[in-house]
């Protein structure tokens, strides 16, 4: 008797191919930003790139691993303080200090993960916030870095980045763009790997994925350490651009977590496109409504409520539901192939070729 075997193969849709070409053209155009954009525009784009990177990392953590953290500002601030400490005390060049801060963030996230992974659900979320507060209070005790009032990066270190102000701003802009590209590339490669299949299964149904033999704890631990390290690297770059750091600014829950959660929720959690769309919408709202003061925050809350009621999966989730559009080729389709007949049948029909069939 014949039997069948199923294979999962990547689905590269025409839309994903067009999106890949468009993304490459866009990256090249953005890389030329110092030649066509003004200083204010470059600063705005740099901030947009960094928020997009933070949102993509939080989406990987919460949207795929199911780890809803409200304390990612811990790693943003930790990365910033690592950069200041390494450049001021150990003489490490600022550009080299950024990846070192990322490695330090990954290392510090290991004991943190062992501690807070004992918690579940809302307790986990509260635990991450408590950890961030511990980081903030600890940073305020470091008198060499200004204690509670913070400190500024020495002029000699700032000038070591580049010889002129224009070159320094261009270098900061290019670093922000580069770290966004690296984050998106890592997220895409991870989700296209076998580990990414496990994360997708955990996102869809954690209980079912566990019954299929997926080590949920190990998968979540890996994602937490990865996002911790990359978030610390992004935080280092954020405060390299600001040139000043303080505990309240470095570990601000509003700036580095609340706004990031807003971006992911309105864009579409559990998708790569969602944080990108959400960041663009957030910056459009911010640049349009920022002069309204407290009313601006109320409007942001109203926008989030309306989107959650009308499109629970976010704007991109709503678009994908209506159009089945995927800009990143992460989905797979199943192909069923007929296997060769049994060995007894092959002996009876020896000499007659058999070709596998695809349906």
Short mmCIF file of C-alpha atoms in Angstrom, two decimals:
data_model
loop_
_atom_site.label_atom_id
_atom_site.label_comp_id
_atom_site.label_asym_id
_atom_site.label_seq_id
_atom_site.Cartn_x
_atom_site.Cartn_y
_atom_site.Cartn_z
CA UNK A 1 0.00 0.00 0.00
CA UNK A 2 1.14 3.51 -0.66
CA UNK A 3 1.76 6.03 2.06
CA UNK A 4 2.13 9.78 2.14
CA UNK A 5 4.55 12.16 3.79
CA UNK A 6 4.08 15.86 4.46
CA UNK A 7 6.75 18.53 4.07
CA UNK A 8 6.58 22.15 5.23
CA UNK A 9 8.26 24.49 2.77
CA UNK A 10 8.69 28.27 2.85
CA UNK A 11 6.11 30.33 1.04
CA UNK A 12 7.66 33.21 -0.87
CA UNK A 13 4.70 35.19 -2.14
CA UNK A 14 5.00 37.83 -4.87
CA UNK A 15 4.24 40.46 -2.23
CA UNK A 16 7.16 39.31 -0.08
CA UNK A 17 9.53 39.45 -3.06
CA UNK A 18 8.36 42.96 -3.96
CA UNK A 19 8.66 44.00 -0.30
CA UNK A 20 12.24 42.69 -0.14
CA UNK A 21 13.26 44.75 -3.17
CA UNK A 22 11.43 47.83 -1.86
CA UNK A 23 13.08 47.41 1.57
CA UNK A 24 16.53 47.26 -0.02
CA UNK A 25 15.85 50.42 -2.04
CA UNK A 26 14.48 52.15 1.07
CA UNK A 27 17.52 51.20 3.16
CA UNK A 28 19.86 52.58 0.49
CA UNK A 29 17.83 55.80 0.31
CA UNK A 30 17.82 56.17 4.10
CA UNK A 31 21.55 55.48 4.24
CA UNK A 32 22.00 58.53 2.02
CA UNK A 33 20.04 60.61 4.54
CA UNK A 34 22.95 62.88 5.57
CA UNK A 35 23.06 64.18 1.99
CA UNK A 36 19.36 64.99 1.60
CA UNK A 37 17.96 65.45 5.13
CA UNK A 38 18.46 68.31 7.53
CA UNK A 39 19.76 67.92 11.08
CA UNK A 40 16.29 67.97 12.63
CA UNK A 41 15.05 65.40 10.14
CA UNK A 42 18.02 63.13 10.86
CA UNK A 43 17.42 63.32 14.60
CA UNK A 44 13.74 62.50 14.10
CA UNK A 45 14.54 59.57 11.81
CA UNK A 46 17.17 58.27 14.24
CA UNK A 47 14.63 58.33 17.06
CA UNK A 48 12.10 56.56 14.82
CA UNK A 49 14.65 53.84 13.97
CA UNK A 50 15.45 53.26 17.64
CA UNK A 51 11.81 53.07 18.71
CA UNK A 52 11.12 50.69 15.84
CA UNK A 53 13.94 48.46 17.05
CA UNK A 54 12.65 48.52 20.65
CA UNK A 55 9.11 47.75 19.47
CA UNK A 56 10.30 44.84 17.31
CA UNK A 57 12.18 43.36 20.26
CA UNK A 58 9.24 43.77 22.66
CA UNK A 59 6.97 42.20 20.04
CA UNK A 60 9.32 39.21 19.79
CA UNK A 61 9.23 38.88 23.56
CA UNK A 62 5.49 39.30 24.12
CA UNK A 63 3.98 38.49 20.73
CA UNK A 64 5.81 35.21 20.17
CA UNK A 65 7.22 34.03 23.51
CA UNK A 66 4.22 35.22 25.52
CA UNK A 67 6.42 37.15 27.98
CA UNK A 68 4.52 40.38 28.61
CA UNK A 69 7.17 42.56 30.19
CA UNK A 70 6.60 46.06 31.52
CA UNK A 71 10.19 46.37 32.64
CA UNK A 72 12.24 46.46 29.45
CA UNK A 73 13.42 49.93 30.48
CA UNK A 74 15.76 48.01 32.78
CA UNK A 75 17.84 46.92 29.80
CA UNK A 76 17.59 50.29 28.04
CA UNK A 77 18.99 52.04 31.10
CA UNK A 78 21.50 49.29 31.79
CA UNK A 79 22.87 49.61 28.26
CA UNK A 80 23.14 53.38 28.59
CA UNK A 81 24.99 53.21 31.89
CA UNK A 82 27.29 50.49 30.55
CA UNK A 83 28.26 52.75 27.65
CA UNK A 84 29.00 55.70 29.95
CA UNK A 85 30.99 53.53 32.36
CA UNK A 86 33.04 51.80 29.67
CA UNK A 87 33.90 55.01 27.83
CA UNK A 88 34.63 57.10 30.93
CA UNK A 89 36.39 54.55 33.15
CA UNK A 90 37.93 52.04 30.74
CA UNK A 91 38.63 54.21 27.70
CA UNK A 92 36.66 52.01 25.29
CA UNK A 93 35.70 53.93 22.11
CA UNK A 94 31.97 54.74 22.05
CA UNK A 95 31.26 52.80 18.86
CA UNK A 96 32.89 49.68 20.30
CA UNK A 97 31.12 50.16 23.63
CA UNK A 98 27.69 49.65 22.01
CA UNK A 99 28.11 45.93 21.17
CA UNK A 100 29.93 45.41 24.49
CA UNK A 101 26.90 46.89 26.26
CA UNK A 102 24.73 44.45 24.32
CA UNK A 103 26.79 41.50 25.52
CA UNK A 104 26.63 42.82 29.09
CA UNK A 105 22.86 43.15 28.78
CA UNK A 106 22.56 39.54 27.62
CA UNK A 107 24.72 38.37 30.53
CA UNK A 108 22.76 40.33 33.16
CA UNK A 109 19.48 39.02 31.72
CA UNK A 110 20.46 35.42 32.56
CA UNK A 111 20.18 35.71 36.38
CA UNK A 112 17.18 38.01 35.94
CA UNK A 113 15.46 35.34 33.83
CA UNK A 114 16.11 32.63 36.40
CA UNK A 115 14.52 34.88 39.00
CA UNK A 116 11.39 36.16 37.24
CA UNK A 117 10.63 32.99 35.26
CA UNK A 118 9.26 31.64 38.52
CA UNK A 119 6.34 34.05 38.02
CA UNK A 120 3.41 33.72 35.64
CA UNK A 121 0.94 36.08 33.97
CA UNK A 122 0.36 39.38 35.73
CA UNK A 123 2.89 38.46 38.42
CA UNK A 124 5.57 38.16 35.71
CA UNK A 125 4.70 41.61 34.35
CA UNK A 126 4.85 43.16 37.83
CA UNK A 127 8.10 41.31 38.50
CA UNK A 128 9.77 42.82 35.44
CA UNK A 129 8.74 46.30 36.59
CA UNK A 130 10.17 45.63 40.06
CA UNK A 131 13.45 44.48 38.53
CA UNK A 132 13.60 47.71 36.50
CA UNK A 133 13.07 49.74 39.67
CA UNK A 134 15.91 47.83 41.36
CA UNK A 135 18.14 48.73 38.40
CA UNK A 136 17.10 52.40 38.67
CA UNK A 137 17.77 52.60 42.41
CA UNK A 138 21.11 50.85 41.94
CA UNK A 139 22.18 53.31 39.24
CA UNK A 140 21.28 56.21 41.54
CA UNK A 141 23.86 54.93 44.04
CA UNK A 142 26.78 55.13 41.59
CA UNK A 143 28.35 58.43 42.61
CA UNK A 144 31.04 58.18 39.91
CA UNK A 145 28.24 58.50 37.32
CA UNK A 146 26.50 61.38 39.04
CA UNK A 147 24.26 59.45 41.42
CA UNK A 148 20.63 60.49 41.26
CA UNK A 149 21.29 63.59 39.15
CA UNK A 150 23.19 61.76 36.41
CA UNK A 151 26.13 62.87 34.32
CA UNK A 152 27.12 64.04 30.85
CA UNK A 153 29.55 62.40 28.45
CA UNK A 154 32.92 64.22 28.51
CA UNK A 155 33.70 66.39 25.50
CA UNK A 156 36.85 64.42 24.67
CA UNK A 157 34.83 61.21 24.33
CA UNK A 158 32.20 62.96 22.20
CA UNK A 159 34.86 64.32 19.85
CA UNK A 160 36.44 60.86 19.54
CA UNK A 161 33.36 59.74 17.57
CA UNK A 162 34.16 62.09 14.68
CA UNK A 163 36.13 65.27 14.11
CA UNK A 164 33.16 67.56 13.34
CA UNK A 165 29.60 67.96 14.56
CA UNK A 166 28.16 67.13 11.13
CA UNK A 167 30.13 63.88 10.96
CA UNK A 168 29.08 62.95 14.51
CA UNK A 169 25.42 63.47 13.66
CA UNK A 170 25.81 61.45 10.47
CA UNK A 171 27.57 58.65 12.39
CA UNK A 172 24.79 58.57 15.00
CA UNK A 173 22.20 58.46 12.23
CA UNK A 174 23.95 55.59 10.45
CA UNK A 175 24.33 53.65 13.71
CA UNK A 176 20.61 54.00 14.44
CA UNK A 177 19.73 52.77 10.95
CA UNK A 178 22.25 49.92 11.22
CA UNK A 179 20.96 48.70 14.57
CA UNK A 180 17.38 48.70 13.23
CA UNK A 181 18.44 46.63 10.21
CA UNK A 182 20.36 44.23 12.47
CA UNK A 183 17.39 43.81 14.83
CA UNK A 184 14.92 43.17 12.01
CA UNK A 185 17.35 40.75 10.32
CA UNK A 186 17.86 38.80 13.56
CA UNK A 187 14.11 38.65 14.20
CA UNK A 188 13.43 37.43 10.64
CA UNK A 189 16.18 34.81 10.71
CA UNK A 190 15.06 33.61 14.12
CA UNK A 191 11.41 33.26 13.08
CA UNK A 192 12.40 31.43 9.89
CA UNK A 193 14.47 28.90 11.85
CA UNK A 194 13.28 25.78 13.68
CA UNK A 195 13.37 27.77 16.89
CA UNK A 196 11.08 30.28 15.21
CA UNK A 197 8.62 27.52 14.37
CA UNK A 198 8.59 26.63 18.05
CA UNK A 199 7.93 30.26 18.99
CA UNK A 200 5.09 30.47 16.47
CA UNK A 201 3.58 27.32 17.95
CA UNK A 202 3.91 28.78 21.45
CA UNK A 203 2.21 31.98 20.25
CA UNK A 204 -0.71 30.07 18.72
CA UNK A 205 -1.25 27.51 21.49
CA UNK A 206 1.21 27.03 24.33
CA UNK A 207 -0.48 23.91 25.71
CA UNK A 208 -0.58 22.19 22.32
CA UNK A 209 3.05 23.08 21.57
CA UNK A 210 4.12 21.58 24.89
CA UNK A 211 2.27 18.36 24.07
CA UNK A 212 4.24 18.20 20.80
CA UNK A 213 7.52 18.14 22.71
CA UNK A 214 8.58 21.79 22.50
CA UNK A 215 10.70 22.88 25.45
CA UNK A 216 8.76 26.04 26.27
CA UNK A 217 11.01 27.19 29.12
CA UNK A 218 14.15 26.95 27.01
CA UNK A 219 12.53 28.75 24.07
CA UNK A 220 11.34 31.60 26.30
CA UNK A 221 14.68 31.79 28.08
CA UNK A 222 16.54 32.12 24.77
CA UNK A 223 14.23 34.90 23.57
CA UNK A 224 14.49 36.77 26.88
CA UNK A 225 18.29 36.74 26.84
CA UNK A 226 18.40 37.71 23.15
CA UNK A 227 16.00 40.63 23.58
CA UNK A 228 17.77 41.72 26.76
CA UNK A 229 21.10 41.97 24.96
CA UNK A 230 19.75 43.73 21.89
CA UNK A 231 17.65 46.12 23.99
CA UNK A 232 20.76 47.04 25.99
CA UNK A 233 22.63 47.76 22.74
CA UNK A 234 19.78 50.00 21.57
CA UNK A 235 19.78 51.74 24.96
CA UNK A 236 23.51 52.38 24.69
CA UNK A 237 23.00 54.07 21.33
CA UNK A 238 20.04 56.09 22.62
CA UNK A 239 22.12 57.69 25.38
CA UNK A 240 25.16 58.06 23.18
CA UNK A 241 22.97 60.35 21.06
CA UNK A 242 21.59 62.15 24.10
CA UNK A 243 25.12 62.64 25.58
CA UNK A 244 23.62 62.69 29.08
CA UNK A 245 22.16 60.05 31.35
CA UNK A 246 20.29 59.99 34.66
CA UNK A 247 18.40 57.23 36.49
CA UNK A 248 14.97 58.73 35.84
CA UNK A 249 15.62 59.21 32.12
CA UNK A 250 17.41 55.89 31.61
CA UNK A 251 14.78 53.78 33.37
CA UNK A 252 11.67 55.72 32.34
CA UNK A 253 8.71 53.34 32.07
CA UNK A 254 6.79 55.82 29.93
CA UNK A 255 9.48 56.45 27.33
CA UNK A 256 10.90 52.94 26.91
CA UNK A 257 7.99 50.63 27.74
CA UNK A 258 4.58 52.33 27.72
CA UNK A 259 5.08 53.96 24.31
CA UNK A 260 6.62 50.76 22.95
CA UNK A 261 3.63 48.71 24.10
CA UNK A 262 1.31 51.28 22.52
CA UNK A 263 3.21 50.97 19.23
CA UNK A 264 3.00 47.18 19.16
CA UNK A 265 -0.66 47.06 20.20
CA UNK A 266 -1.89 49.48 17.54
CA UNK A 267 0.40 48.06 14.87
CA UNK A 268 -0.30 44.40 15.44
CA UNK A 269 1.27 42.10 18.02
CA UNK A 270 2.72 38.82 16.84
CA UNK A 271 3.72 40.13 13.40
CA UNK A 272 6.94 41.67 12.10
CA UNK A 273 5.07 44.33 10.15
CA UNK A 274 3.01 45.44 13.17
CA UNK A 275 5.78 47.30 15.09
CA UNK A 276 6.89 49.01 11.86
CA UNK A 277 3.38 50.26 11.09
CA UNK A 278 2.77 51.16 14.74
CA UNK A 279 5.96 53.20 15.02
CA UNK A 280 5.13 55.24 11.94
CA UNK A 281 1.60 55.94 13.25
CA UNK A 282 2.93 56.83 16.71
CA UNK A 283 5.40 59.36 15.32
CA UNK A 284 2.76 60.87 13.05
CA UNK A 285 0.47 61.32 16.05
CA UNK A 286 3.28 62.65 18.21
CA UNK A 287 4.50 65.21 15.69
CA UNK A 288 0.93 66.34 15.01
CA UNK A 289 -0.44 66.43 18.55
CA UNK A 290 2.57 66.92 20.83
CA UNK A 291 1.77 70.62 21.35
CA UNK A 292 -1.55 69.74 23.00
CA UNK A 293 0.12 68.76 26.28
CA UNK A 294 -1.81 66.33 28.45
CA UNK A 295 -4.55 66.13 25.81
CA UNK A 296 -2.00 64.44 23.54
CA UNK A 297 -1.68 61.49 25.93
CA UNK A 298 -5.48 61.26 26.23
CA UNK A 299 -5.77 61.10 22.44
CA UNK A 300 -3.15 58.33 22.32
CA UNK A 301 -5.17 56.36 24.86
CA UNK A 302 -8.37 56.92 22.86
CA UNK A 303 -6.66 55.75 19.66
CA UNK A 304 -5.44 52.60 21.41
CA UNK A 305 -8.94 51.85 22.77
CA UNK A 306 -10.63 52.35 19.39
CA UNK A 307 -8.11 50.14 17.59
CA UNK A 308 -8.37 47.39 20.21
CA UNK A 309 -12.16 47.42 19.88
CA UNK A 310 -12.32 47.62 16.09
CA UNK A 311 -9.18 45.62 15.26
CA UNK A 312 -8.08 43.46 18.22
CA UNK A 313 -5.09 42.16 16.23
CA UNK A 314 -3.89 45.65 15.39
CA UNK A 315 -3.87 47.56 12.16
CA UNK A 316 -1.62 45.12 10.34
CA UNK A 317 -3.56 42.17 11.71
CA UNK A 318 -6.72 43.71 10.30
CA UNK A 319 -5.06 44.29 6.92
CA UNK A 320 -3.71 40.74 6.78
CA UNK A 321 -7.09 39.31 7.73
CA UNK A 322 -8.74 41.17 4.84
CA UNK A 323 -6.04 40.72 2.20
CA UNK A 324 -3.92 37.72 3.33
CA UNK A 325 -0.89 39.96 2.72
CA UNK A 326 2.53 39.03 4.16
CA UNK A 327 5.47 41.33 3.49
CA UNK A 328 7.92 39.02 5.28
CA UNK A 329 8.10 35.42 4.04
CA UNK A 330 7.65 33.64 7.37
CA UNK A 331 4.63 31.44 6.66
CA UNK A 332 4.93 27.91 5.28
CA UNK A 333 2.70 25.69 3.19
CA UNK A 334 2.37 21.95 3.49
CA UNK A 335 3.15 19.70 0.50
CA UNK A 336 2.04 16.07 0.56
CA UNK A 337 4.11 13.58 -1.38
CA UNK A 338 3.41 9.92 -1.97
CA UNK A 339 6.13 7.63 -0.72
CA UNK A 340 7.33 4.56 -2.65
CA UNK A 341 5.29 1.39 -2.33
CA UNK A 342 6.25 -1.17 0.33
CA UNK A 343 9.26 -3.42 -0.16
CA UNK A 344 7.04 -6.42 -1.04
CA UNK A 345 5.33 -4.47 -3.81
CA UNK A 346 8.68 -3.33 -5.08
CA UNK A 347 9.88 -6.92 -5.28
CA UNK A 348 6.78 -7.92 -7.25
CA UNK A 349 7.30 -5.03 -9.66
CA UNK A 350 11.07 -5.16 -9.75
CA UNK A 351 12.50 -3.33 -12.69
CA UNK A 352 9.56 -0.99 -13.06
CA UNK A 353 10.49 2.58 -12.11
CA UNK A 354 8.36 4.49 -9.61
CA UNK A 355 8.33 8.26 -9.40
CA UNK A 356 7.14 10.23 -6.38
CA UNK A 357 4.03 12.29 -6.90
CA UNK A 358 3.37 15.73 -5.54
CA UNK A 359 -0.05 17.06 -4.72
#
